[in-house]
């Protein structure tokens, strides 16, 4: 399958704009989730960040899950889909 390089350039440009147009980490993570979900045509997309002190993954951004779960859902490495 031949890759559409013009599409790739648009994707890179869109991702670059996220970094320059977002002023905080939470906003950046949420924008990345939205971008990835749109490009992957996914109903649900989430970002978990690893907390070394707690040895847990913390949900930091999501599309498709309840927004109230952001900052509340924690998984141990190997649990759930993250495993």
mmCIF file of N, CA, C and O in Angstrom:
data_model
loop_
_atom_site.group_PDB
_atom_site.id
_atom_site.type_symbol
_atom_site.label_atom_id
_atom_site.label_comp_id
_atom_site.label_asym_id
_atom_site.label_seq_id
_atom_site.Cartn_x
_atom_site.Cartn_y
_atom_site.Cartn_z
ATOM 1 N N UNK A 1 0.845 -1.172 0.000
ATOM 2 C CA UNK A 1 0.000 0.000 0.000
ATOM 3 C C UNK A 1 0.890 1.235 0.000
ATOM 4 O O UNK A 1 1.784 1.380 0.824
ATOM 5 N N UNK A 2 0.640 2.141 -0.927
ATOM 6 C CA UNK A 2 1.440 3.348 -1.055
ATOM 7 C C UNK A 2 0.984 4.394 -0.037
ATOM 8 O O UNK A 2 -0.194 4.662 0.104
ATOM 9 N N UNK A 3 1.912 4.990 0.665
ATOM 10 C CA UNK A 3 1.623 6.003 1.690
ATOM 11 C C UNK A 3 1.444 7.365 1.025
ATOM 12 O O UNK A 3 2.236 7.751 0.169
ATOM 13 N N UNK A 4 0.422 8.080 1.420
ATOM 14 C CA UNK A 4 0.176 9.421 0.904
ATOM 15 C C UNK A 4 1.040 10.397 1.702
ATOM 16 O O UNK A 4 0.717 10.756 2.827
ATOM 17 N N UNK A 5 2.166 10.825 1.097
ATOM 18 C CA UNK A 5 3.116 11.679 1.811
ATOM 19 C C UNK A 5 2.557 13.070 2.086
ATOM 20 O O UNK A 5 2.928 13.688 3.084
ATOM 21 N N UNK A 6 1.670 13.571 1.247
ATOM 22 C CA UNK A 6 1.072 14.879 1.518
ATOM 23 C C UNK A 6 0.202 14.800 2.773
ATOM 24 O O UNK A 6 0.148 15.744 3.561
ATOM 25 N N UNK A 7 -0.460 13.660 2.987
ATOM 26 C CA UNK A 7 -1.265 13.462 4.203
ATOM 27 C C UNK A 7 -0.357 13.440 5.428
ATOM 28 O O UNK A 7 -0.672 14.024 6.455
ATOM 29 N N UNK A 8 0.786 12.798 5.312
ATOM 30 C CA UNK A 8 1.744 12.736 6.414
ATOM 31 C C UNK A 8 2.227 14.135 6.780
ATOM 32 O O UNK A 8 2.317 14.484 7.950
ATOM 33 N N UNK A 9 2.509 14.968 5.782
ATOM 34 C CA UNK A 9 2.948 16.334 6.054
ATOM 35 C C UNK A 9 1.866 17.134 6.761
ATOM 36 O O UNK A 9 2.152 17.922 7.656
ATOM 37 N N UNK A 10 0.615 16.933 6.382
ATOM 38 C CA UNK A 10 -0.483 17.613 7.059
ATOM 39 C C UNK A 10 -0.578 17.147 8.508
ATOM 40 O O UNK A 10 -0.810 17.960 9.409
ATOM 41 N N UNK A 11 -0.400 15.868 8.741
ATOM 42 C CA UNK A 11 -0.450 15.325 10.097
ATOM 43 C C UNK A 11 0.666 15.920 10.959
ATOM 44 O O UNK A 11 0.437 16.303 12.098
ATOM 45 N N UNK A 12 1.869 16.014 10.407
ATOM 46 C CA UNK A 12 2.998 16.570 11.146
ATOM 47 C C UNK A 12 2.746 18.044 11.448
ATOM 48 O O UNK A 12 2.998 18.511 12.561
ATOM 49 N N UNK A 13 2.212 18.758 10.496
ATOM 50 C CA UNK A 13 1.890 20.164 10.699
ATOM 51 C C UNK A 13 0.840 20.339 11.787
ATOM 52 O O UNK A 13 0.944 21.221 12.643
ATOM 53 N N UNK A 14 -0.161 19.488 11.770
ATOM 54 C CA UNK A 14 -1.226 19.541 12.776
ATOM 55 C C UNK A 14 -0.665 19.238 14.168
ATOM 56 O O UNK A 14 -1.000 19.920 15.142
ATOM 57 N N UNK A 15 0.197 18.263 14.264
ATOM 58 C CA UNK A 15 0.810 17.907 15.541
ATOM 59 C C UNK A 15 1.710 19.039 16.031
ATOM 60 O O UNK A 15 1.684 19.399 17.210
ATOM 61 N N UNK A 16 2.475 19.620 15.140
ATOM 62 C CA UNK A 16 3.342 20.740 15.497
ATOM 63 C C UNK A 16 2.529 21.909 16.042
ATOM 64 O O UNK A 16 2.919 22.547 17.025
ATOM 65 N N UNK A 17 1.386 22.179 15.438
ATOM 66 C CA UNK A 17 0.520 23.267 15.894
ATOM 67 C C UNK A 17 0.016 23.006 17.311
ATOM 68 O O UNK A 17 -0.152 23.947 18.094
ATOM 69 N N UNK A 18 -0.223 21.750 17.652
ATOM 70 C CA UNK A 18 -0.659 21.423 19.007
ATOM 71 C C UNK A 18 0.362 21.882 20.039
ATOM 72 O O UNK A 18 0.008 22.417 21.089
ATOM 73 N N UNK A 19 1.637 21.674 19.740
ATOM 74 C CA UNK A 19 2.689 22.044 20.684
ATOM 75 C C UNK A 19 2.821 23.554 20.823
ATOM 76 O O UNK A 19 3.067 24.051 21.908
ATOM 77 N N UNK A 20 2.642 24.278 19.743
ATOM 78 C CA UNK A 20 2.829 25.727 19.808
ATOM 79 C C UNK A 20 1.579 26.461 20.273
ATOM 80 O O UNK A 20 1.680 27.558 20.814
ATOM 81 N N UNK A 21 0.402 25.866 20.092
ATOM 82 C CA UNK A 21 -0.852 26.545 20.427
ATOM 83 C C UNK A 21 -1.402 26.187 21.808
ATOM 84 O O UNK A 21 -2.410 26.748 22.218
ATOM 85 N N UNK A 22 -0.772 25.265 22.506
ATOM 86 C CA UNK A 22 -1.295 24.817 23.801
ATOM 87 C C UNK A 22 -0.374 25.314 24.905
ATOM 88 O O UNK A 22 0.839 25.132 24.842
ATOM 89 N N UNK A 23 -0.957 25.924 25.934
ATOM 90 C CA UNK A 23 -0.146 26.556 26.979
ATOM 91 C C UNK A 23 0.084 25.691 28.210
ATOM 92 O O UNK A 23 0.875 26.051 29.069
ATOM 93 N N UNK A 24 -0.605 24.538 28.328
ATOM 94 C CA UNK A 24 -0.398 23.699 29.513
ATOM 95 C C UNK A 24 -0.437 22.222 29.134
ATOM 96 O O UNK A 24 -0.951 21.849 28.087
ATOM 97 N N UNK A 25 0.113 21.398 30.003
ATOM 98 C CA UNK A 25 0.234 19.963 29.729
ATOM 99 C C UNK A 25 -1.125 19.290 29.562
ATOM 100 O O UNK A 25 -1.310 18.499 28.638
ATOM 101 N N UNK A 26 -2.073 19.606 30.438
ATOM 102 C CA UNK A 26 -3.383 18.961 30.356
ATOM 103 C C UNK A 26 -4.063 19.266 29.022
ATOM 104 O O UNK A 26 -4.641 18.378 28.395
ATOM 105 N N UNK A 27 -3.987 20.506 28.588
ATOM 106 C CA UNK A 27 -4.569 20.881 27.305
ATOM 107 C C UNK A 27 -3.881 20.186 26.145
ATOM 108 O O UNK A 27 -4.525 19.726 25.201
ATOM 109 N N UNK A 28 -2.550 20.098 26.210
ATOM 110 C CA UNK A 28 -1.788 19.413 25.167
ATOM 111 C C UNK A 28 -2.178 17.948 25.080
ATOM 112 O O UNK A 28 -2.442 17.425 23.990
ATOM 113 N N UNK A 29 -2.241 17.272 26.227
ATOM 114 C CA UNK A 29 -2.606 15.850 26.231
ATOM 115 C C UNK A 29 -4.011 15.637 25.681
ATOM 116 O O UNK A 29 -4.249 14.710 24.902
ATOM 117 N N UNK A 30 -4.943 16.497 26.054
ATOM 118 C CA UNK A 30 -6.312 16.365 25.562
ATOM 119 C C UNK A 30 -6.367 16.600 24.054
ATOM 120 O O UNK A 30 -7.047 15.876 23.323
ATOM 121 N N UNK A 31 -5.628 17.577 23.568
ATOM 122 C CA UNK A 31 -5.597 17.837 22.123
ATOM 123 C C UNK A 31 -4.965 16.671 21.364
ATOM 124 O O UNK A 31 -5.410 16.330 20.261
ATOM 125 N N UNK A 32 -3.940 16.060 21.931
ATOM 126 C CA UNK A 32 -3.314 14.892 21.294
ATOM 127 C C UNK A 32 -4.305 13.741 21.217
ATOM 128 O O UNK A 32 -4.420 13.070 20.186
ATOM 129 N N UNK A 33 -5.044 13.499 22.303
ATOM 130 C CA UNK A 33 -6.054 12.435 22.316
ATOM 131 C C UNK A 33 -7.090 12.679 21.218
ATOM 132 O O UNK A 33 -7.458 11.761 20.477
ATOM 133 N N UNK A 34 -7.562 13.896 21.107
ATOM 134 C CA UNK A 34 -8.567 14.235 20.089
ATOM 135 C C UNK A 34 -8.008 14.015 18.685
ATOM 136 O O UNK A 34 -8.684 13.452 17.821
ATOM 137 N N UNK A 35 -6.773 14.444 18.459
ATOM 138 C CA UNK A 35 -6.134 14.291 17.156
ATOM 139 C C UNK A 35 -5.959 12.821 16.784
ATOM 140 O O UNK A 35 -6.320 12.391 15.687
ATOM 141 N N UNK A 36 -5.431 12.030 17.725
ATOM 142 C CA UNK A 36 -5.203 10.606 17.458
ATOM 143 C C UNK A 36 -6.536 9.895 17.213
ATOM 144 O O UNK A 36 -6.661 9.102 16.274
ATOM 145 N N UNK A 37 -7.535 10.173 18.031
ATOM 146 C CA UNK A 37 -8.843 9.529 17.862
ATOM 147 C C UNK A 37 -9.441 9.860 16.500
ATOM 148 O O UNK A 37 -9.996 8.990 15.828
ATOM 149 N N UNK A 38 -9.302 11.113 16.099
ATOM 150 C CA UNK A 38 -9.852 11.517 14.792
ATOM 151 C C UNK A 38 -9.140 10.798 13.645
ATOM 152 O O UNK A 38 -9.769 10.256 12.748
ATOM 153 N N UNK A 39 -7.811 10.766 13.702
ATOM 154 C CA UNK A 39 -7.045 10.132 12.619
ATOM 155 C C UNK A 39 -7.212 8.612 12.605
ATOM 156 O O UNK A 39 -7.163 8.003 11.535
ATOM 157 N N UNK A 40 -7.412 8.025 13.765
ATOM 158 C CA UNK A 40 -7.584 6.570 13.851
ATOM 159 C C UNK A 40 -9.055 6.166 13.726
ATOM 160 O O UNK A 40 -9.366 4.982 13.730
ATOM 161 N N UNK A 41 -9.935 7.173 13.646
ATOM 162 C CA UNK A 41 -11.379 6.935 13.597
ATOM 163 C C UNK A 41 -11.811 6.045 14.768
ATOM 164 O O UNK A 41 -12.544 5.084 14.605
ATOM 165 N N UNK A 42 -11.314 6.405 15.963
ATOM 166 C CA UNK A 42 -11.593 5.635 17.173
ATOM 167 C C UNK A 42 -12.618 6.360 18.037
ATOM 168 O O UNK A 42 -12.611 7.586 18.123
ATOM 169 N N UNK A 43 -13.477 5.594 18.672
ATOM 170 C CA UNK A 43 -14.463 6.165 19.587
ATOM 171 C C UNK A 43 -13.850 6.498 20.945
ATOM 172 O O UNK A 43 -14.317 7.391 21.636
ATOM 173 N N UNK A 44 -12.821 5.747 21.317
ATOM 174 C CA UNK A 44 -12.178 5.952 22.612
ATOM 175 C C UNK A 44 -10.670 6.004 22.415
ATOM 176 O O UNK A 44 -10.093 5.177 21.708
ATOM 177 N N UNK A 45 -10.057 6.986 23.048
ATOM 178 C CA UNK A 45 -8.602 7.128 23.023
ATOM 179 C C UNK A 45 -8.205 7.776 24.346
ATOM 180 O O UNK A 45 -8.850 8.730 24.780
ATOM 181 N N UNK A 46 -7.168 7.269 24.981
ATOM 182 C CA UNK A 46 -6.770 7.790 26.287
ATOM 183 C C UNK A 46 -5.256 7.824 26.407
ATOM 184 O O UNK A 46 -4.553 7.057 25.770
ATOM 185 N N UNK A 47 -4.790 8.720 27.270
ATOM 186 C CA UNK A 47 -3.371 8.804 27.610
ATOM 187 C C UNK A 47 -3.232 8.581 29.108
ATOM 188 O O UNK A 47 -3.893 9.242 29.909
ATOM 189 N N UNK A 48 -2.371 7.636 29.456
ATOM 190 C CA UNK A 48 -2.008 7.384 30.843
ATOM 191 C C UNK A 48 -0.544 7.784 31.013
ATOM 192 O O UNK A 48 0.284 7.472 30.165
ATOM 193 N N UNK A 49 -0.230 8.455 32.093
ATOM 194 C CA UNK A 49 1.161 8.780 32.406
ATOM 195 C C UNK A 49 1.596 7.975 33.625
ATOM 196 O O UNK A 49 0.816 7.756 34.549
ATOM 197 N N UNK A 50 2.839 7.560 33.592
ATOM 198 C CA UNK A 50 3.379 6.730 34.673
ATOM 199 C C UNK A 50 3.819 7.590 35.844
ATOM 200 O O UNK A 50 4.573 8.550 35.691
ATOM 201 N N UNK A 51 3.347 7.242 37.034
ATOM 202 C CA UNK A 51 3.743 7.887 38.283
ATOM 203 C C UNK A 51 4.747 6.961 38.963
ATOM 204 O O UNK A 51 4.371 5.913 39.505
ATOM 205 N N UNK A 52 6.027 7.341 38.919
ATOM 206 C CA UNK A 52 7.085 6.487 39.476
ATOM 207 C C UNK A 52 6.927 6.267 40.973
ATOM 208 O O UNK A 52 7.148 5.159 41.461
ATOM 209 N N UNK A 53 6.561 7.315 41.695
ATOM 210 C CA UNK A 53 6.446 7.204 43.150
ATOM 211 C C UNK A 53 5.367 6.205 43.565
ATOM 212 O O UNK A 53 5.540 5.462 44.527
ATOM 213 N N UNK A 54 4.253 6.199 42.853
ATOM 214 C CA UNK A 54 3.141 5.306 43.180
ATOM 215 C C UNK A 54 3.201 3.992 42.402
ATOM 216 O O UNK A 54 2.423 3.081 42.673
ATOM 217 N N UNK A 55 4.094 3.902 41.414
ATOM 218 C CA UNK A 55 4.170 2.753 40.513
ATOM 219 C C UNK A 55 2.787 2.478 39.906
ATOM 220 O O UNK A 55 2.280 1.361 39.937
ATOM 221 N N UNK A 56 2.183 3.545 39.372
ATOM 222 C CA UNK A 56 0.852 3.463 38.777
ATOM 223 C C UNK A 56 0.796 4.280 37.495
ATOM 224 O O UNK A 56 1.570 5.217 37.305
ATOM 225 N N UNK A 57 -0.161 3.919 36.668
ATOM 226 C CA UNK A 57 -0.492 4.705 35.483
ATOM 227 C C UNK A 57 -1.724 5.529 35.818
ATOM 228 O O UNK A 57 -2.712 5.003 36.324
ATOM 229 N N UNK A 58 -1.659 6.817 35.558
ATOM 230 C CA UNK A 58 -2.742 7.737 35.874
ATOM 231 C C UNK A 58 -3.356 8.256 34.582
ATOM 232 O O UNK A 58 -2.642 8.755 33.712
ATOM 233 N N UNK A 59 -4.668 8.122 34.461
ATOM 234 C CA UNK A 59 -5.367 8.633 33.286
ATOM 235 C C UNK A 59 -5.281 10.154 33.292
ATOM 236 O O UNK A 59 -5.704 10.806 34.241
ATOM 237 N N UNK A 60 -4.704 10.728 32.211
ATOM 238 C CA UNK A 60 -4.517 12.177 32.159
ATOM 239 C C UNK A 60 -5.325 12.846 31.064
ATOM 240 O O UNK A 60 -5.531 14.061 31.108
ATOM 241 N N UNK A 61 -5.781 12.080 30.061
ATOM 242 C CA UNK A 61 -6.593 12.652 28.987
ATOM 243 C C UNK A 61 -7.386 11.531 28.336
ATOM 244 O O UNK A 61 -6.917 10.397 28.253
ATOM 245 N N UNK A 62 -8.598 11.855 27.878
ATOM 246 C CA UNK A 62 -9.417 10.831 27.228
ATOM 247 C C UNK A 62 -10.447 11.451 26.305
ATOM 248 O O UNK A 62 -10.899 12.566 26.516
ATOM 249 N N UNK A 63 -10.760 10.706 25.281
ATOM 250 C CA UNK A 63 -11.919 10.974 24.432
ATOM 251 C C UNK A 63 -12.723 9.694 24.467
ATOM 252 O O UNK A 63 -12.203 8.621 24.189
ATOM 253 N N UNK A 64 -13.968 9.773 24.853
ATOM 254 C CA UNK A 64 -14.820 8.589 24.857
ATOM 255 C C UNK A 64 -15.092 8.008 26.229
ATOM 256 O O UNK A 64 -16.014 7.225 26.391
ATOM 257 N N UNK A 65 -14.276 8.351 27.216
ATOM 258 C CA UNK A 65 -14.541 7.963 28.599
ATOM 259 C C UNK A 65 -15.067 9.196 29.330
ATOM 260 O O UNK A 65 -14.879 10.317 28.876
ATOM 261 N N UNK A 66 -15.669 8.982 30.474
ATOM 262 C CA UNK A 66 -16.192 10.107 31.257
ATOM 263 C C UNK A 66 -15.042 11.034 31.648
ATOM 264 O O UNK A 66 -14.004 10.575 32.135
ATOM 265 N N UNK A 67 -15.222 12.330 31.425
ATOM 266 C CA UNK A 67 -14.164 13.283 31.764
ATOM 267 C C UNK A 67 -13.870 13.284 33.265
ATOM 268 O O UNK A 67 -12.766 13.640 33.674
ATOM 269 N N UNK A 68 -14.825 12.858 34.074
ATOM 270 C CA UNK A 68 -14.600 12.785 35.521
ATOM 271 C C UNK A 68 -13.572 11.709 35.889
ATOM 272 O O UNK A 68 -13.037 11.706 36.997
ATOM 273 N N UNK A 69 -13.265 10.808 34.958
ATOM 274 C CA UNK A 69 -12.284 9.764 35.234
ATOM 275 C C UNK A 69 -10.848 10.278 35.102
ATOM 276 O O UNK A 69 -9.916 9.648 35.609
ATOM 277 N N UNK A 70 -10.666 11.441 34.466
ATOM 278 C CA UNK A 70 -9.330 12.023 34.316
ATOM 279 C C UNK A 70 -8.797 12.385 35.698
ATOM 280 O O UNK A 70 -9.450 13.078 36.470
ATOM 281 N N UNK A 71 -7.622 11.866 36.016
ATOM 282 C CA UNK A 71 -7.009 12.111 37.309
ATOM 283 C C UNK A 71 -7.502 11.185 38.407
ATOM 284 O O UNK A 71 -6.956 11.174 39.499
ATOM 285 N N UNK A 72 -8.538 10.412 38.122
ATOM 286 C CA UNK A 72 -9.109 9.514 39.124
ATOM 287 C C UNK A 72 -8.785 8.050 38.843
ATOM 288 O O UNK A 72 -8.619 7.267 39.770
ATOM 289 N N UNK A 73 -8.699 7.680 37.582
ATOM 290 C CA UNK A 73 -8.444 6.278 37.224
ATOM 291 C C UNK A 73 -6.949 6.012 37.300
ATOM 292 O O UNK A 73 -6.139 6.709 36.684
ATOM 293 N N UNK A 74 -6.609 4.992 38.090
ATOM 294 C CA UNK A 74 -5.219 4.569 38.263
ATOM 295 C C UNK A 74 -5.140 3.064 38.009
ATOM 296 O O UNK A 74 -6.003 2.320 38.443
ATOM 297 N N UNK A 75 -4.107 2.667 37.316
ATOM 298 C CA UNK A 75 -3.876 1.252 37.043
ATOM 299 C C UNK A 75 -2.444 0.903 37.396
ATOM 300 O O UNK A 75 -1.529 1.711 37.189
ATOM 301 N N UNK A 76 -2.256 -0.280 37.910
ATOM 302 C CA UNK A 76 -0.894 -0.797 38.104
ATOM 303 C C UNK A 76 -0.388 -1.262 36.745
ATOM 304 O O UNK A 76 -1.164 -1.709 35.900
ATOM 305 N N UNK A 77 0.908 -1.159 36.499
ATOM 306 C CA UNK A 77 1.433 -1.690 35.245
ATOM 307 C C UNK A 77 1.009 -3.142 35.068
ATOM 308 O O UNK A 77 1.070 -3.938 36.006
ATOM 309 N N UNK A 78 0.513 -3.471 33.899
ATOM 310 C CA UNK A 78 0.042 -4.818 33.617
ATOM 311 C C UNK A 78 -1.440 -4.996 33.769
ATOM 312 O O UNK A 78 -1.992 -6.004 33.362
ATOM 313 N N UNK A 79 -2.122 -4.031 34.367
ATOM 314 C CA UNK A 79 -3.567 -4.106 34.538
ATOM 315 C C UNK A 79 -4.280 -3.533 33.306
ATOM 316 O O UNK A 79 -3.774 -2.626 32.664
ATOM 317 N N UNK A 80 -5.471 -4.039 33.046
ATOM 318 C CA UNK A 80 -6.312 -3.487 31.996
ATOM 319 C C UNK A 80 -5.664 -3.496 30.631
ATOM 320 O O UNK A 80 -4.761 -4.276 30.359
ATOM 321 N N UNK A 81 -6.096 -2.594 29.779
ATOM 322 C CA UNK A 81 -5.568 -2.516 28.429
ATOM 323 C C UNK A 81 -4.127 -2.052 28.399
ATOM 324 O O UNK A 81 -3.428 -2.250 27.424
ATOM 325 N N UNK A 82 -3.686 -1.393 29.461
ATOM 326 C CA UNK A 82 -2.311 -0.913 29.493
ATOM 327 C C UNK A 82 -1.311 -2.049 29.640
ATOM 328 O O UNK A 82 -0.134 -1.873 29.394
ATOM 329 N N UNK A 83 -1.794 -3.226 30.064
ATOM 330 C CA UNK A 83 -0.921 -4.389 30.255
ATOM 331 C C UNK A 83 -0.638 -5.042 28.962
ATOM 332 O O UNK A 83 0.227 -5.754 28.699
#
